[in-house]
PDB file of C-alpha atoms and ligand atoms in Angstrom:
ATOM      1  CA  MET A1082     -30.503-103.801 -21.344  1.00 51.00           C
ATOM      2  CA  GLY A1083     -32.852-106.085 -23.218  1.00 63.00           C
ATOM      3  CA  LYS A1084     -35.660-108.432 -22.319  1.00 85.00           C
ATOM      4  CA  VAL A1085     -36.350-108.841 -18.626  1.00 90.00           C
ATOM      5  CA  PRO A1086     -38.091-111.825 -16.998  1.00 95.00           C
ATOM      6  CA  THR A1087     -41.294-110.240 -15.773  1.00 97.00           C
ATOM      7  CA  ARG A1088     -44.409-111.230 -13.892  1.00 98.00           C
ATOM      8  CA  LEU A1089     -47.571-109.178 -13.704  1.00 98.00           C
ATOM      9  CA  VAL A1090     -48.877-108.710 -10.148  1.00 98.00           C
ATOM     10  CA  SER A1091     -52.563-107.788  -9.770  1.00 98.00           C
ATOM     11  CA  TRP A1092     -54.290-105.681  -7.119  1.00 98.00           C
ATOM     12  CA  GLU A1093     -55.974-108.885  -5.944  1.00 98.00           C
ATOM     13  CA  ASP A1094     -52.546-110.539  -5.502  1.00 98.00           C
ATOM     14  CA  ILE A1095     -51.423-107.560  -3.421  1.00 99.00           C
ATOM     15  CA  VAL A1096     -54.411-107.777  -1.079  1.00 99.00           C
ATOM     16  CA  GLU A1097     -53.944-111.538  -0.700  1.00 98.00           C
ATOM     17  CA  TRP A1098     -50.188-111.270  -0.113  1.00 99.00           C
ATOM     18  CA  SER A1099     -50.631-108.407   2.373  1.00 99.00           C
ATOM     19  CA  ARG A1100     -53.206-110.409   4.267  1.00 99.00           C
ATOM     20  CA  GLY A1101     -50.897-113.428   4.322  1.00 98.00           C
ATOM     21  CA  LEU A1102     -48.074-111.222   5.584  1.00 99.00           C
ATOM     22  CA  ALA A1103     -50.303-109.727   8.288  1.00 98.00           C
ATOM     23  CA  ILE A1104     -51.218-113.237   9.478  1.00 98.00           C
ATOM     24  CA  LYS A1105     -47.509-114.063   9.877  1.00 98.00           C
ATOM     25  CA  VAL A1106     -46.950-110.918  11.954  1.00 98.00           C
ATOM     26  CA  ARG A1107     -50.048-111.592  14.064  1.00 98.00           C
ATOM     27  CA  GLU A1108     -49.132-115.241  14.659  1.00 98.00           C
ATOM     28  CA  SER A1109     -45.716-114.183  15.941  1.00 98.00           C
ATOM     29  CA  ASN A1110     -47.496-112.084  18.594  1.00 98.00           C
ATOM     30  CA  TYR A1111     -45.755-108.892  17.484  1.00 98.00           C
ATOM     31  CA  LYS A1112     -48.174-105.987  17.881  1.00 98.00           C
ATOM     32  CA  PRO A1113     -46.612-102.885  16.329  1.00 98.00           C
ATOM     33  CA  ASP A1114     -47.539 -99.439  17.696  1.00 98.00           C
ATOM     34  CA  VAL A1115     -46.498 -97.869  14.437  1.00 98.00           C
ATOM     35  CA  ILE A1116     -45.991 -99.000  10.853  1.00 99.00           C
ATOM     36  CA  ILE A1117     -43.306 -97.327   8.765  1.00 98.00           C
ATOM     37  CA  ALA A1118     -43.766 -97.518   4.996  1.00 98.00           C
ATOM     38  CA  VAL A1119     -40.675 -97.357   2.828  1.00 98.00           C
ATOM     39  CA  ALA A1120     -41.523 -94.875   0.083  1.00 97.00           C
ATOM     40  CA  ARG A1121     -42.601 -95.495  -2.439  1.00 96.00           C
ATOM     41  CA  GLY A1122     -42.950 -99.272  -2.877  1.00 97.00           C
ATOM     42  CA  GLY A1123     -44.025 -99.962   0.687  1.00 98.00           C
ATOM     43  CA  PHE A1124     -46.973 -97.556   0.686  1.00 98.00           C
ATOM     44  CA  VAL A1125     -49.759 -99.877  -0.445  1.00 99.00           C
ATOM     45  CA  PRO A1126     -48.630-102.956   1.526  1.00 98.00           C
ATOM     46  CA  ALA A1127     -48.107-100.780   4.642  1.00 99.00           C
ATOM     47  CA  ARG A1128     -51.608 -99.321   4.382  1.00 98.00           C
ATOM     48  CA  LEU A1129     -53.101-102.790   3.952  1.00 99.00           C
ATOM     49  CA  LEU A1130     -51.105-104.089   6.934  1.00 98.00           C
ATOM     50  CA  CYS A1131     -52.545-101.241   9.024  1.00 98.00           C
ATOM     51  CA  ASP A1132     -55.964-102.520   8.078  1.00 98.00           C
ATOM     52  CA  PHE A1133     -55.294-106.229   8.629  1.00 98.00           C
ATOM     53  CA  LEU A1134     -53.364-105.656  11.878  1.00 98.00           C
ATOM     54  CA  ASN A1135     -55.603-102.870  13.166  1.00 98.00           C
ATOM     55  CA  VAL A1136     -52.727-100.381  13.471  1.00 98.00           C
ATOM     56  CA  GLU A1137     -53.617 -96.690  13.433  1.00 98.00           C
ATOM     57  CA  ASN A1138     -50.175 -95.112  13.243  1.00 98.00           C
ATOM     58  CA  LEU A1139     -48.624 -94.983   9.789  1.00 98.00           C
ATOM     59  CA  ILE A1140     -45.578 -92.953   8.857  1.00 98.00           C
ATOM     60  CA  SER A1141     -43.011 -93.197   6.094  1.00 98.00           C
ATOM     61  CA  ILE A1142     -39.381 -92.885   5.160  1.00 98.00           C
ATOM     62  CA  GLN A1143     -38.065 -92.439   1.641  1.00 97.00           C
ATOM     63  CA  SER A1144     -35.026 -94.501   0.861  1.00 94.00           C
ATOM     64  CA  GLN A1145     -34.023 -94.206  -2.731  1.00 85.00           C
ATOM     65  CA  HIS A1146     -31.448 -95.548  -5.101  1.00 78.00           C
ATOM     66  CA  TRP A1147     -29.281 -93.082  -6.963  1.00 70.00           C
ATOM     67  CA  THR A1148     -27.280 -94.145  -9.932  1.00 62.00           C
ATOM     68  CA  GLU A1149     -23.866 -92.597  -9.922  1.00 62.00           C
ATOM     69  CA  ALA A1150     -23.486 -92.392 -13.666  1.00 58.00           C
ATOM     70  CA  ALA A1151     -19.737 -91.932 -13.611  1.00 55.00           C
ATOM     71  CA  LYS A1152     -19.114 -94.985 -11.480  1.00 58.00           C
ATOM     72  CA  ALA A1153     -22.023 -97.033 -12.831  1.00 56.00           C
ATOM     73  CA  ALA A1154     -22.655 -97.906  -9.178  1.00 63.00           C
ATOM     74  CA  GLU A1155     -25.808 -97.515  -7.145  1.00 70.00           C
ATOM     75  CA  LYS A1156     -26.036 -95.757  -3.827  1.00 78.00           C
ATOM     76  CA  ALA A1157     -29.064 -95.496  -1.559  1.00 81.00           C
ATOM     77  CA  ILE A1158     -29.877 -92.282   0.330  1.00 91.00           C
ATOM     78  CA  ILE A1159     -32.577 -91.173   2.781  1.00 95.00           C
ATOM     79  CA  LYS A1160     -34.540 -88.329   1.200  1.00 94.00           C
ATOM     80  CA  PHE A1161     -36.119 -85.659   3.421  1.00 94.00           C
ATOM     81  CA  ALA A1162     -34.425 -87.099   6.514  1.00 95.00           C
ATOM     82  CA  TYR A1163     -36.362 -85.858   9.557  1.00 96.00           C
ATOM     83  CA  GLU A1164     -36.084 -86.354  13.289  1.00 96.00           C
ATOM     84  CA  LEU A1165     -38.693 -88.294  15.211  1.00 98.00           C
ATOM     85  CA  ASP A1166     -38.933 -89.827  18.686  1.00 98.00           C
ATOM     86  CA  LEU A1167     -40.172 -93.416  18.623  1.00 98.00           C
ATOM     87  CA  SER A1168     -38.754 -94.356  22.028  1.00 98.00           C
ATOM     88  CA  GLY A1169     -40.896 -96.934  23.781  1.00 98.00           C
ATOM     89  CA  LYS A1170     -42.630 -97.850  20.525  1.00 98.00           C
ATOM     90  CA  LYS A1171     -42.654-101.135  18.659  1.00 98.00           C
ATOM     91  CA  ALA A1172     -42.276-100.434  14.953  1.00 99.00           C
ATOM     92  CA  LEU A1173     -42.769-102.432  11.772  1.00 99.00           C
ATOM     93  CA  LEU A1174     -40.876-101.339   8.682  1.00 99.00           C
ATOM     94  CA  VAL A1175     -42.723-102.363   5.506  1.00 98.00           C
ATOM     95  CA  ASP A1176     -41.632-102.582   1.884  1.00 98.00           C
ATOM     96  CA  ASP A1177     -42.839-104.400  -1.218  1.00 98.00           C
ATOM     97  CA  ILE A1178     -39.733-106.453  -1.919  1.00 98.00           C
ATOM     98  CA  VAL A1179     -36.232-107.180  -0.693  1.00 98.00           C
ATOM     99  CA  ASP A1180     -34.147-107.354  -3.868  1.00 96.00           C
ATOM    100  CA  THR A1181     -30.535-106.396  -3.046  1.00 95.00           C
ATOM    101  CA  GLY A1182     -31.865-105.077   0.267  1.00 95.00           C
ATOM    102  CA  GLU A1183     -29.734-101.932   0.165  1.00 93.00           C
ATOM    103  CA  SER A1184     -32.513 -99.377   0.502  1.00 93.00           C
ATOM    104  CA  LEU A1185     -34.084-101.323   3.384  1.00 96.00           C
ATOM    105  CA  ILE A1186     -30.767-101.685   5.198  1.00 96.00           C
ATOM    106  CA  LEU A1187     -30.276 -97.937   4.896  1.00 96.00           C
ATOM    107  CA  ALA A1188     -33.807 -97.194   6.147  1.00 97.00           C
ATOM    108  CA  ARG A1189     -33.429 -99.642   9.058  1.00 98.00           C
ATOM    109  CA  ASP A1190     -30.074 -98.167  10.132  1.00 97.00           C
ATOM    110  CA  PHE A1191     -31.392 -94.600   9.886  1.00 97.00           C
ATOM    111  CA  ILE A1192     -34.475 -95.421  11.984  1.00 98.00           C
ATOM    112  CA  LEU A1193     -32.498 -97.246  14.675  1.00 98.00           C
ATOM    113  CA  LYS A1194     -29.997 -94.391  14.946  1.00 98.00           C
ATOM    114  CA  HIS A1195     -32.316 -91.376  14.704  1.00 98.00           C
ATOM    115  CA  TRP A1196     -35.829 -92.495  15.712  1.00 98.00           C
ATOM    116  CA  LYS A1197     -34.779 -95.077  18.342  1.00 98.00           C
ATOM    117  CA  PRO A1198     -37.845 -97.330  18.549  1.00 98.00           C
ATOM    118  CA  ALA A1199     -37.983 -99.888  21.386  1.00 98.00           C
ATOM    119  CA  GLU A1200     -38.061-102.563  18.678  1.00 98.00           C
ATOM    120  CA  LEU A1201     -37.949-102.577  14.899  1.00 99.00           C
ATOM    121  CA  ARG A1202     -38.953-105.507  12.725  1.00 99.00           C
ATOM    122  CA  ILE A1203     -39.119-105.724   8.944  1.00 99.00           C
ATOM    123  CA  ALA A1204     -41.958-107.120   6.821  1.00 99.00           C
ATOM    124  CA  THR A1205     -42.038-107.387   3.021  1.00 98.00           C
ATOM    125  CA  LEU A1206     -44.345-109.077   0.569  1.00 98.00           C
ATOM    126  CA  GLN A1207     -41.447-110.705  -1.258  1.00 98.00           C
ATOM    127  CA  TRP A1208     -37.843-111.633  -0.589  1.00 98.00           C
ATOM    128  CA  ILE A1209     -35.411-112.535  -3.383  1.00 98.00           C
ATOM    129  CA  SER A1210     -33.289-114.846  -1.260  1.00 98.00           C
ATOM    130  CA  PRO A1211     -30.343-115.502  -3.644  1.00 98.00           C
ATOM    131  CA  VAL A1212     -29.494-111.785  -4.102  1.00 97.00           C
ATOM    132  CA  ALA A1213     -30.708-110.158  -0.871  1.00 97.00           C
ATOM    133  CA  LYS A1214     -28.226-108.857   1.704  1.00 97.00           C
ATOM    134  CA  LEU A1215     -30.999-108.811   4.295  1.00 97.00           C
ATOM    135  CA  LYS A1216     -33.607-111.345   5.353  1.00 98.00           C
ATOM    136  CA  PRO A1217     -36.801-109.686   6.589  1.00 98.00           C
ATOM    137  CA  ASP A1218     -38.338-110.854   9.872  1.00 98.00           C
ATOM    138  CA  TYR A1219     -41.548-111.497   7.925  1.00 99.00           C
ATOM    139  CA  TYR A1220     -42.090-112.152   4.209  1.00 98.00           C
ATOM    140  CA  TYR A1221     -44.957-113.729   2.341  1.00 98.00           C
ATOM    141  CA  ILE A1222     -43.161-115.088  -0.739  1.00 98.00           C
ATOM    142  CA  GLU A1223     -39.596-116.287  -1.086  1.00 98.00           C
ATOM    143  CA  VAL A1224     -38.421-115.751  -4.671  1.00 98.00           C
ATOM    144  CA  THR A1225     -35.615-118.104  -5.646  1.00 98.00           C
ATOM    145  CA  GLU A1226     -34.887-116.782  -9.134  1.00 97.00           C
ATOM    146  CA  TRP A1227     -34.597-113.086  -9.880  1.00 97.00           C
ATOM    147  CA  ILE A1228     -37.566-111.676 -11.756  1.00 97.00           C
ATOM    148  CA  TRP A1229     -39.086-108.235 -12.220  1.00 97.00           C
ATOM    149  CA  PHE A1230     -42.459-108.070 -10.482  1.00 98.00           C
ATOM    150  CA  GLN A1231     -44.685-105.636 -12.282  1.00 98.00           C
ATOM    151  CA  TYR A1232     -46.611-104.213  -9.306  1.00 98.00           C
ATOM    152  CA  PRO A1233     -49.815-102.290  -9.966  1.00 98.00           C
ATOM    153  CA  TRP A1234     -48.386 -99.032  -8.557  1.00 98.00           C
ATOM    154  CA  THR A1235     -45.594 -98.853 -11.143  1.00 97.00           C
ATOM    155  CA  ARG A1236     -47.612-100.119 -14.082  1.00 98.00           C
ATOM    156  CA  LEU A1237     -47.236 -97.035 -16.236  1.00 98.00           C
ATOM    157  CA  GLU A1238     -43.638 -96.311 -15.276  1.00 97.00           C
ATOM    158  CA  ASP A1239     -42.623 -99.913 -16.048  1.00 97.00           C
ATOM    159  CA  THR A1240     -44.632-100.136 -19.276  1.00 98.00           C
ATOM    160  CA  PHE A1241     -43.042 -96.892 -20.458  1.00 98.00           C
ATOM    161  CA  GLN A1242     -39.495 -98.014 -19.588  1.00 96.00           C
ATOM    162  CA  PHE A1243     -39.996-101.479 -21.083  1.00 97.00           C
ATOM    163  CA  MET A1244     -41.484-100.080 -24.269  1.00 97.00           C
ATOM    164  CA  LYS A1245     -38.671 -97.535 -24.531  1.00 97.00           C
ATOM    165  CA  ARG A1246     -36.106-100.336 -24.281  1.00 96.00           C
ATOM    166  CA  MET A1247     -37.966-102.461 -26.806  1.00 97.00           C
ATOM    167  CA  ILE A1248     -38.434 -99.687 -29.354  1.00 97.00           C
ATOM    168  CA  SER A1249     -34.823 -98.513 -29.121  1.00 96.00           C
ATOM    169  CA  GLU A1250     -33.690-102.051 -29.900  1.00 96.00           C
ATOM    170  CA  GLU A1251     -36.330-102.965 -32.498  1.00 96.00           C
ATOM    171  CA  GLY A1252     -36.265 -99.435 -33.938  1.00 92.00           C
ATOM    172  CA  LYS A1253     -32.816-100.108 -35.373  1.00 93.00           C
ATOM    173  CA  HIS A1254     -34.464-102.003 -38.224  1.00 94.00           C
ATOM    174  CA  LYS A1255     -38.137-100.956 -37.978  1.00 96.00           C
ATOM    175  CA  LYS A1256     -39.029 -97.250 -37.988  1.00 96.00           C
ATOM    176  CA  VAL A1257     -42.806 -97.199 -38.531  1.00 97.00           C
ATOM    177  CA  TRP A1258     -45.225 -98.918 -36.171  1.00 98.00           C
ATOM    178  CA  SER A1259     -48.962 -99.314 -35.801  1.00 98.00           C
ATOM    179  CA  TYR A1260     -50.478 -99.439 -32.293  1.00 98.00           C
ATOM    180  CA  ASP A1261     -51.116-103.188 -32.725  1.00 98.00           C
ATOM    181  CA  GLU A1262     -47.519-103.793 -33.787  1.00 98.00           C
ATOM    182  CA  LEU A1263     -46.171-101.955 -30.734  1.00 98.00           C
ATOM    183  CA  VAL A1264     -48.397-103.935 -28.389  1.00 98.00           C
ATOM    184  CA  GLY A1265     -47.731-107.222 -30.215  1.00 98.00           C
ATOM    185  CA  LYS A1266     -43.971-106.760 -29.933  1.00 97.00           C
ATOM    186  CA  PHE A1267     -44.308-105.774 -26.257  1.00 98.00           C
ATOM    187  CA  LEU A1268     -46.245-108.988 -25.536  1.00 97.00           C
ATOM    188  CA  GLU A1269     -43.577-110.991 -27.368  1.00 96.00           C
ATOM    189  CA  TRP A1270     -40.753-109.328 -25.406  1.00 97.00           C
ATOM    190  CA  TYR A1271     -42.176-109.270 -21.890  1.00 97.00           C
ATOM    191  CA  GLU A1272     -45.099-111.717 -21.961  1.00 96.00           C
ATOM    192  CA  ILE A1273     -47.257-109.507 -19.739  1.00 97.00           C
ATOM    193  CA  ASP A1274     -50.455-107.792 -20.840  1.00 98.00           C
ATOM    194  CA  VAL A1275     -50.928-104.517 -18.944  1.00 98.00           C
ATOM    195  CA  GLY A1276     -54.075-103.647 -20.914  1.00 98.00           C
ATOM    196  CA  GLU A1277     -54.924-100.953 -23.443  1.00 98.00           C
ATOM    197  CA  LYS A1278     -55.157 -98.041 -20.963  1.00 98.00           C
ATOM    198  CA  TYR A1279     -51.538 -98.541 -19.874  1.00 98.00           C
ATOM    199  CA  PHE A1280     -50.263 -99.187 -23.413  1.00 98.00           C
ATOM    200  CA  ARG A1281     -51.904 -95.947 -24.585  1.00 98.00           C
ATOM    201  CA  GLU A1282     -50.501 -93.952 -21.648  1.00 98.00           C
ATOM    202  CA  ALA A1283     -47.000 -95.352 -22.213  1.00 98.00           C
ATOM    203  CA  ILE A1284     -47.149 -94.463 -25.906  1.00 98.00           C
ATOM    204  CA  ARG A1285     -48.305 -90.955 -24.963  1.00 98.00           C
ATOM    205  CA  LEU A1286     -45.178 -90.600 -22.773  1.00 98.00           C
ATOM    206  CA  LEU A1287     -42.943 -91.881 -25.594  1.00 98.00           C
ATOM    207  CA  ILE A1288     -44.425 -89.174 -27.836  1.00 98.00           C
ATOM    208  CA  GLU A1289     -43.901 -86.557 -25.100  1.00 97.00           C
ATOM    209  CA  GLU A1290     -40.259 -87.606 -24.856  1.00 96.00           C
ATOM    210  CA  GLY A1291     -39.803 -87.270 -28.610  1.00 97.00           C
ATOM    211  CA  ILE A1292     -39.048 -90.972 -29.034  1.00 97.00           C
ATOM    212  CA  LEU A1293     -42.175 -91.564 -31.133  1.00 97.00           C
ATOM    213  CA  GLU A1294     -44.077 -89.247 -33.481  1.00 97.00           C
ATOM    214  CA  LEU A1295     -47.680 -89.837 -34.474  1.00 97.00           C
ATOM    215  CA  HIS A1296     -48.811 -89.264 -38.096  1.00 97.00           C
ATOM    216  CA  ASP A1297     -52.018 -90.713 -39.583  1.00 97.00           C
ATOM    217  CA  ASP A1298     -52.378 -93.414 -36.922  1.00 96.00           C
ATOM    218  CA  MET A1299     -48.782 -94.609 -37.362  1.00 98.00           C
ATOM    219  CA  TYR A1300     -45.921 -94.158 -34.878  1.00 98.00           C
ATOM    220  CA  TYR A1301     -42.506 -93.123 -36.233  1.00 98.00           C
ATOM    221  CA  TYR A1302     -39.414 -94.010 -34.225  1.00 97.00           C
ATOM    222  CA  ARG A1303     -37.293 -90.879 -33.703  1.00 93.00           C
ATOM    223  CA  GLY A1304     -35.077 -92.012 -30.825  1.00 79.00           C
TER     224      GLY A1304
HETATM  225  N1  LIG B 958     -37.879-103.182  -6.929  1.00 71.47           N
HETATM  226  C1  LIG B 958     -36.635-103.638  -6.701  1.00 71.47           C
HETATM  227  N2  LIG B 958     -36.479-104.883  -7.192  1.00 71.47           N
HETATM  228  C2  LIG B 958     -37.654-105.236  -7.778  1.00 71.47           C
HETATM  229  C3  LIG B 958     -38.133-106.385  -8.467  1.00 71.47           C
HETATM  230  N3  LIG B 958     -37.334-107.440  -8.677  1.00 71.47           N
HETATM  231  N4  LIG B 958     -39.401-106.373  -8.914  1.00 71.47           N
HETATM  232  C4  LIG B 958     -40.172-105.294  -8.703  1.00 71.47           C
HETATM  233  N5  LIG B 958     -39.805-104.187  -8.063  1.00 71.47           N
HETATM  234  C5  LIG B 958     -38.546-104.149  -7.600  1.00 71.47           C
END
């Protein structure tokens, strides 16, 4: 996999989008008794929705994608599935984004079957309408062309993965890199500036993984 269309999302964006989402929920007159965050992407938006909607009860469910290497197919599973009684309660299931929608569909079906809330609605900051198999009851932004949103809570993970991809491709013909060259090439590939702290942390992880080696201020590609 090569270059990915990417947009940097700031903490300020997240607060603004969460507030906008909360207003949509409020204006629909839905007053949830409990908010359910989909781990891990829904954690920050769910906490902010608790604040903007004045909801005290916050729980979570972890719905995760597993790549079945042999089949090259993806399958979502509920991790740490636990029993809970939400009968009589109005619930709001919150995630950052509906992309394919598979992990949210799985979480929704699990909750309806096992936790049995009186009502369950879904709210997400973003909805990628052309690829999603599910339309949330509430969303703040409809995305009409697929893009990778670089959220602040996956900044290091994404920078590391992106840099790993870039260096494994560029490393075919360039083995020795300065810090400025690594960052310069990253900016050229992805057109997002995550800042020096994240670039340094990502490079540290690449060294830990044995992909880069540091000698006299230069990074040697060993992948
Ligand atoms: N998680 C799943 N799809 C995503 C996307 N397009 N951007 C950011 N995070 C995601």
